[in-house]
mmCIF file of C-alpha atoms in Angstrom:
data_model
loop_
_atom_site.group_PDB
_atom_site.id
_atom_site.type_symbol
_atom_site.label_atom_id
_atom_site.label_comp_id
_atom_site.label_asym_id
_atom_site.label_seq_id
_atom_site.Cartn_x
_atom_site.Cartn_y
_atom_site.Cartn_z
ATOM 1 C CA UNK A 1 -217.304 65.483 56.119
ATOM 2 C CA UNK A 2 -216.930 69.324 55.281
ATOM 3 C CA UNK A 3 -220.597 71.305 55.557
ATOM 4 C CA UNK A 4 -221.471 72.003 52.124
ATOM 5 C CA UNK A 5 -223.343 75.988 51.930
ATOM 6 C CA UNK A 6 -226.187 75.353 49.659
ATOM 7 C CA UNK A 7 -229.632 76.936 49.145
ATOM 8 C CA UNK A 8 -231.775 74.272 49.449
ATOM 9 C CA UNK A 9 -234.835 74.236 51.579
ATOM 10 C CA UNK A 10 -237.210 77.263 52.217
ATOM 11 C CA UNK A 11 -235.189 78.276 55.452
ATOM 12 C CA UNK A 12 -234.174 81.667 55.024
ATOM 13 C CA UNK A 13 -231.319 81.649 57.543
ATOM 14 C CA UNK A 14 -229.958 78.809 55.545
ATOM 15 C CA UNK A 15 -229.976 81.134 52.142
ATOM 16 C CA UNK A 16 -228.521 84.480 53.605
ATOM 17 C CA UNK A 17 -225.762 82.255 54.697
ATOM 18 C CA UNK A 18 -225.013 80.833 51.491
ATOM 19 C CA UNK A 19 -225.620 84.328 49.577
ATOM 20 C CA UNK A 20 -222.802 85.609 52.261
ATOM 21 C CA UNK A 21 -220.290 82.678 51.454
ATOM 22 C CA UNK A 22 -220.943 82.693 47.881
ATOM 23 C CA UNK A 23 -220.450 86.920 47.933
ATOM 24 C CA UNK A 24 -217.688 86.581 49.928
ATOM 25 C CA UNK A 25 -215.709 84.437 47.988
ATOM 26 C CA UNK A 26 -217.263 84.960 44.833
ATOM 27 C CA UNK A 27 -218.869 82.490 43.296
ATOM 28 C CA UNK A 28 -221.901 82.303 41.610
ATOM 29 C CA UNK A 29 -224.806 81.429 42.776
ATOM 30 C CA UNK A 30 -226.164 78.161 41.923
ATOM 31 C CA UNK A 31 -229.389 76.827 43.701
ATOM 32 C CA UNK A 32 -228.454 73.041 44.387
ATOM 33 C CA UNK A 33 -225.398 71.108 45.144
ATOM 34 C CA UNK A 34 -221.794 72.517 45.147
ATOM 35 C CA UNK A 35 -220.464 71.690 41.230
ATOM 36 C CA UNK A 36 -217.852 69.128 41.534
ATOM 37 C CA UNK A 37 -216.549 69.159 37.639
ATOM 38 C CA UNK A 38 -213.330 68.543 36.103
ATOM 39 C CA UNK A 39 -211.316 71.803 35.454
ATOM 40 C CA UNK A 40 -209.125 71.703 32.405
ATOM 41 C CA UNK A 41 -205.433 71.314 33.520
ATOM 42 C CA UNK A 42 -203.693 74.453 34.673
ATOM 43 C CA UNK A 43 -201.733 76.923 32.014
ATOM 44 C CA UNK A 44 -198.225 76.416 31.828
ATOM 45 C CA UNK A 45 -196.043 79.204 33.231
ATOM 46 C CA UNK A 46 -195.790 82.782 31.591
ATOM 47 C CA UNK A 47 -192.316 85.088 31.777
ATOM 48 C CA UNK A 48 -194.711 86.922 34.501
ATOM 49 C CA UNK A 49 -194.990 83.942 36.486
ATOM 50 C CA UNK A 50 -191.823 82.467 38.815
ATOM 51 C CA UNK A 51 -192.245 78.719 40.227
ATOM 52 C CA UNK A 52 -192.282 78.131 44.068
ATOM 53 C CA UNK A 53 -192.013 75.077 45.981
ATOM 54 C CA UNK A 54 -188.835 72.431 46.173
ATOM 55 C CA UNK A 55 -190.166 69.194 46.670
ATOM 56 C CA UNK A 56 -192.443 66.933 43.972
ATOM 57 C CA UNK A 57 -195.071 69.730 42.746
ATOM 58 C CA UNK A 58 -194.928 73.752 42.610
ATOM 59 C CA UNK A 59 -197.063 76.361 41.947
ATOM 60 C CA UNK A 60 -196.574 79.646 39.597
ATOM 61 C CA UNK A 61 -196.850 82.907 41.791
ATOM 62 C CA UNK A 62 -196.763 86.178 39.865
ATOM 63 C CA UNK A 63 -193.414 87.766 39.911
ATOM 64 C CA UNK A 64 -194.056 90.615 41.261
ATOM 65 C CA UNK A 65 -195.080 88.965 44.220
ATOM 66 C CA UNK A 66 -193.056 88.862 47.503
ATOM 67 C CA UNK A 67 -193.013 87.033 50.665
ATOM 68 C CA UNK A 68 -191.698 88.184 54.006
ATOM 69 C CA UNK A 69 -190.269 85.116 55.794
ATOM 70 C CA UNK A 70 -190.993 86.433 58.964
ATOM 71 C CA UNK A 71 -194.402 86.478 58.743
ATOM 72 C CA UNK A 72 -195.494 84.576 55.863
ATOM 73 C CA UNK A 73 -197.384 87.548 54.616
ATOM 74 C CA UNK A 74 -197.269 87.691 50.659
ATOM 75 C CA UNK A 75 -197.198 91.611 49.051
ATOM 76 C CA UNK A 76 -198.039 92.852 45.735
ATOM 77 C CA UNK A 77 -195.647 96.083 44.916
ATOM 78 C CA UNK A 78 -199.431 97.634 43.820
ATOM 79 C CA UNK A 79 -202.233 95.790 45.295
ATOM 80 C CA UNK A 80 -200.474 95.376 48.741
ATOM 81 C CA UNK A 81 -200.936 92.303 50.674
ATOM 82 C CA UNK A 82 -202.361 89.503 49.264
ATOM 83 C CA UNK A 83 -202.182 86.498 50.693
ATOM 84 C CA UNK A 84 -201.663 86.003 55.135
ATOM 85 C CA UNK A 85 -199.989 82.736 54.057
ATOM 86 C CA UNK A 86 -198.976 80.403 50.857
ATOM 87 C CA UNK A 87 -198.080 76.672 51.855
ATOM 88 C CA UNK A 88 -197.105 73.701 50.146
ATOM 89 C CA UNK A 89 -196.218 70.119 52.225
ATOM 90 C CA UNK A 90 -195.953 66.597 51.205
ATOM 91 C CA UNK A 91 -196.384 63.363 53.692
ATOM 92 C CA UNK A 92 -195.775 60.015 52.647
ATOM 93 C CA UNK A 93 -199.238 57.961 51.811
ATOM 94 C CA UNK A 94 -200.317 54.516 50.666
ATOM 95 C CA UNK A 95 -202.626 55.573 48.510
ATOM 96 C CA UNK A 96 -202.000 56.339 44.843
ATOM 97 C CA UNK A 97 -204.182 58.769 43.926
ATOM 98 C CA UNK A 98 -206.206 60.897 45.783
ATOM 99 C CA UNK A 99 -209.549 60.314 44.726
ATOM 100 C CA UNK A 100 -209.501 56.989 46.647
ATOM 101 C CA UNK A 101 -210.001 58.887 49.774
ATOM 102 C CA UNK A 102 -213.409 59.378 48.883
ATOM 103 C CA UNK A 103 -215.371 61.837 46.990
ATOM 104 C CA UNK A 104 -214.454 65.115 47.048
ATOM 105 C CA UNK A 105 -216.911 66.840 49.467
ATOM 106 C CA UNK A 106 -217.094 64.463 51.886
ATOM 107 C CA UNK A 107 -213.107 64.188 52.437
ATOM 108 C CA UNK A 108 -212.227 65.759 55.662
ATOM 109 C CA UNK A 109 -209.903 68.562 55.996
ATOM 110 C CA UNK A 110 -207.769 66.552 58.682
ATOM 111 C CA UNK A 111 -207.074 63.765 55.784
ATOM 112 C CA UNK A 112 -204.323 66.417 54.569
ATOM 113 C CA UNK A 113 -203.198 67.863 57.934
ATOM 114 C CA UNK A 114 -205.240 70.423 58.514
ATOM 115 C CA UNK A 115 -207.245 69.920 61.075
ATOM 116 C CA UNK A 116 -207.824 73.555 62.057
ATOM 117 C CA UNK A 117 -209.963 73.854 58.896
ATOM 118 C CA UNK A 118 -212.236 70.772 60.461
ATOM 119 C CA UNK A 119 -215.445 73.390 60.811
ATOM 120 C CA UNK A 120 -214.482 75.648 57.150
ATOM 121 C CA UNK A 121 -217.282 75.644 55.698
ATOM 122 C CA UNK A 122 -217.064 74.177 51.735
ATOM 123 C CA UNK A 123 -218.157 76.959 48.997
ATOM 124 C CA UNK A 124 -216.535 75.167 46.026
ATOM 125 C CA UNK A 125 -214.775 72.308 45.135
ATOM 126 C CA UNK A 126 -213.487 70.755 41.632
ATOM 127 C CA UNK A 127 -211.605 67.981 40.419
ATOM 128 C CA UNK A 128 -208.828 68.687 37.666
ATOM 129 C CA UNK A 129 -205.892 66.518 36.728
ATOM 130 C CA UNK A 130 -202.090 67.910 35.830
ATOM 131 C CA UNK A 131 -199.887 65.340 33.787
ATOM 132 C CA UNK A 132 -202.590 62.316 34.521
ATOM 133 C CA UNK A 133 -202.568 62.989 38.518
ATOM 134 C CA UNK A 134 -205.631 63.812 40.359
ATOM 135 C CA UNK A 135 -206.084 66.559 41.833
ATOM 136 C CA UNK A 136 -209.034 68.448 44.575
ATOM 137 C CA UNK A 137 -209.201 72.196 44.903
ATOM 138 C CA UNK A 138 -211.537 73.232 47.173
ATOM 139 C CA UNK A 139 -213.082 77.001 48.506
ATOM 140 C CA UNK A 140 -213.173 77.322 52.075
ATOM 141 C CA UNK A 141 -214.494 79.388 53.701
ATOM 142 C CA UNK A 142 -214.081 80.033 57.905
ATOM 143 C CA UNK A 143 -215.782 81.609 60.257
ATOM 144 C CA UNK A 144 -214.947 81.877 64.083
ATOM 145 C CA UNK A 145 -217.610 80.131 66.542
ATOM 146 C CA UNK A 146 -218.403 83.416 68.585
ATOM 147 C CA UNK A 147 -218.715 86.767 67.289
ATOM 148 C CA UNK A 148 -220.418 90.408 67.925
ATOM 149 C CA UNK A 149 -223.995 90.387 66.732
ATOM 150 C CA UNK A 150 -222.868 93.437 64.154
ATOM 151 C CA UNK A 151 -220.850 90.643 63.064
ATOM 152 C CA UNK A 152 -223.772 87.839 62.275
ATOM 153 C CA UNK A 153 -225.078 86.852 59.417
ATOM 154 C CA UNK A 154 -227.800 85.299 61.680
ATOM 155 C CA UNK A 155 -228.338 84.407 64.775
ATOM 156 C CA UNK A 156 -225.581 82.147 65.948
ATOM 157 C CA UNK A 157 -223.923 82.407 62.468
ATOM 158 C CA UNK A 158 -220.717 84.696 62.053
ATOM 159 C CA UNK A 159 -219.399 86.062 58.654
ATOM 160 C CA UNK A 160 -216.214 84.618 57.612
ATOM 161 C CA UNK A 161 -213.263 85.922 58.369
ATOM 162 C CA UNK A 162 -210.933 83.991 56.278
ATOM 163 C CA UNK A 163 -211.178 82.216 52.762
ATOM 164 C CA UNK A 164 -208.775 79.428 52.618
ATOM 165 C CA UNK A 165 -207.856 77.395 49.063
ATOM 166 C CA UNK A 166 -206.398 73.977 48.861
ATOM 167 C CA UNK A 167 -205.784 71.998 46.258
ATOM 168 C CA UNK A 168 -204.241 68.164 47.042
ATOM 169 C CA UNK A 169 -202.979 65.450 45.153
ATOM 170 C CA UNK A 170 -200.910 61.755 45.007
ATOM 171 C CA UNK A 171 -197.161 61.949 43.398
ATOM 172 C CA UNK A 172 -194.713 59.647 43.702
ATOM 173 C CA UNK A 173 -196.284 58.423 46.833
ATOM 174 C CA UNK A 174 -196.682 62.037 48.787
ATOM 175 C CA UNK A 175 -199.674 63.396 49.410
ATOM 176 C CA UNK A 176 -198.955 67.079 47.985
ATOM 177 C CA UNK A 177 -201.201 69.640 49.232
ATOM 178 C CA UNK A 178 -200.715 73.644 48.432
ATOM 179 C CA UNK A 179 -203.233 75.651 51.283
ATOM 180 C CA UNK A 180 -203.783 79.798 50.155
ATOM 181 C CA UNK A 181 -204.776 81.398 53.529
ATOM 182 C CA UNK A 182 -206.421 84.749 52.790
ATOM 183 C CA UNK A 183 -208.715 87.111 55.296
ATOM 184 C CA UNK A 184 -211.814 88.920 53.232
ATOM 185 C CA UNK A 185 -209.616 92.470 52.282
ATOM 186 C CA UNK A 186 -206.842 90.304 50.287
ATOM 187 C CA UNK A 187 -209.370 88.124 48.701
ATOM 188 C CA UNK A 188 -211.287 91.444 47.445
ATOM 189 C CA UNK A 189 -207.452 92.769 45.844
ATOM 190 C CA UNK A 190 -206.149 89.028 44.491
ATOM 191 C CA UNK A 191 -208.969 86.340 44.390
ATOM 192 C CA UNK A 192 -208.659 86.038 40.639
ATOM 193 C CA UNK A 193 -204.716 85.412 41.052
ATOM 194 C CA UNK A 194 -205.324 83.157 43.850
ATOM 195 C CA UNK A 195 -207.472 81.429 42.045
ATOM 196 C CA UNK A 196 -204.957 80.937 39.215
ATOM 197 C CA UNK A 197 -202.045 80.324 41.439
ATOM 198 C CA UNK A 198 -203.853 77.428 43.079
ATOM 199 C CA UNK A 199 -204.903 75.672 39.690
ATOM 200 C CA UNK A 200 -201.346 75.756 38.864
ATOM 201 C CA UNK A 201 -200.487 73.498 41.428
ATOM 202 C CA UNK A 202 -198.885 70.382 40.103
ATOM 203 C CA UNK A 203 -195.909 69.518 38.232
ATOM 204 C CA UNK A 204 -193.378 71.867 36.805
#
């Protein structure tokens, strides 16, 4: 299971850690448990919104927006980059639907492929459906294991230096997963649209 930043406890280590996820990516501040509520499905597609992905889902990116192949790297004509990397893949699974891999924070990251996200630490998560499938979207956010001590947020602790969004859900027997890779800069110029493009995750 993913560690879950809360502010429980009196340790004050513990809370400038979760004030510095929370900032980072966001979120407001709640003292307790990580909400896990249904989200309302996703908004259908607007003329300023294009459709990406070929296989069972896709997701709406905003028009303007560009990848380069080479790199991965997605660009906003104004806000500049936005995104290091926007993926969507699809495995073959038994199950049929994805909340019968558990509940939602305690699902590890490796149960949809990615196991370099095994110590991202979980900000967010929320459970929404899209045409009567299940789906989890979950904040991430990751920090590397060693760092400078300007760098800290305590002792031994390390700011992140990437937020990551996933959303993944059962169709037609895949397991469909889209994964928004973004370091702190493009989150600060797009985390609203990111936000948006990862709801929209589902079917077209």
């Amino acid at each position: 299971a993913m560690k879950v930043v809360e502010a429980r406890g009196a340790d004050v280590s513990s809370r400038r850690l979760f004030v510095a996820m929370h900032t980072l990516l966001g979120v407001q501040l709640q003292l307790g448990p990580v909400p896990l509520l249904p989200r309302a499905n996703a908004a259908e597609d607007s003329p300023s919104t294009r459709q990406i992905g070929s296989g069972v889902l896709s997701a709406s990116v905003p028009s303007a927006w560009v990848e380069d192949r080479s790199s991965g790297v997605w660009n906003d004509p104004v806000l500049g980059v936005v995104a290091d990397k926007i993926t969507i893949s699809e495995v073959a699974t038994s199950f049929a639907s994805v909340d019968e891999l558990g509940k939602l924070a305690e699902i590890p990251m490796s149960a949809f492929g990615f196991e370099d996200l095994a110590r991202a630490d979980l900000v967010s998560g929320q459970k929404r459906t899209s045409n009567g499938a299940i789906f989890f979207d979950y904040d991430l956010a990751l920090s590397p294991a060693v760092c400078a001590r300007e760098d800290e947020i305590v002792p031994g602790a390390c700011l992140p230096t990437k937020v990551v969004l996933i959303s993944a859900g059962v169709s037609d027997g895949r397991m469909c997963t889209l994964r928004v890779d973004a370091n702190p800069a493009e989150w600060k110029r797009a985390s609203g649209q990111l936000r948006t493009l990862r709801s929209s995750f589902g079917h077209a």
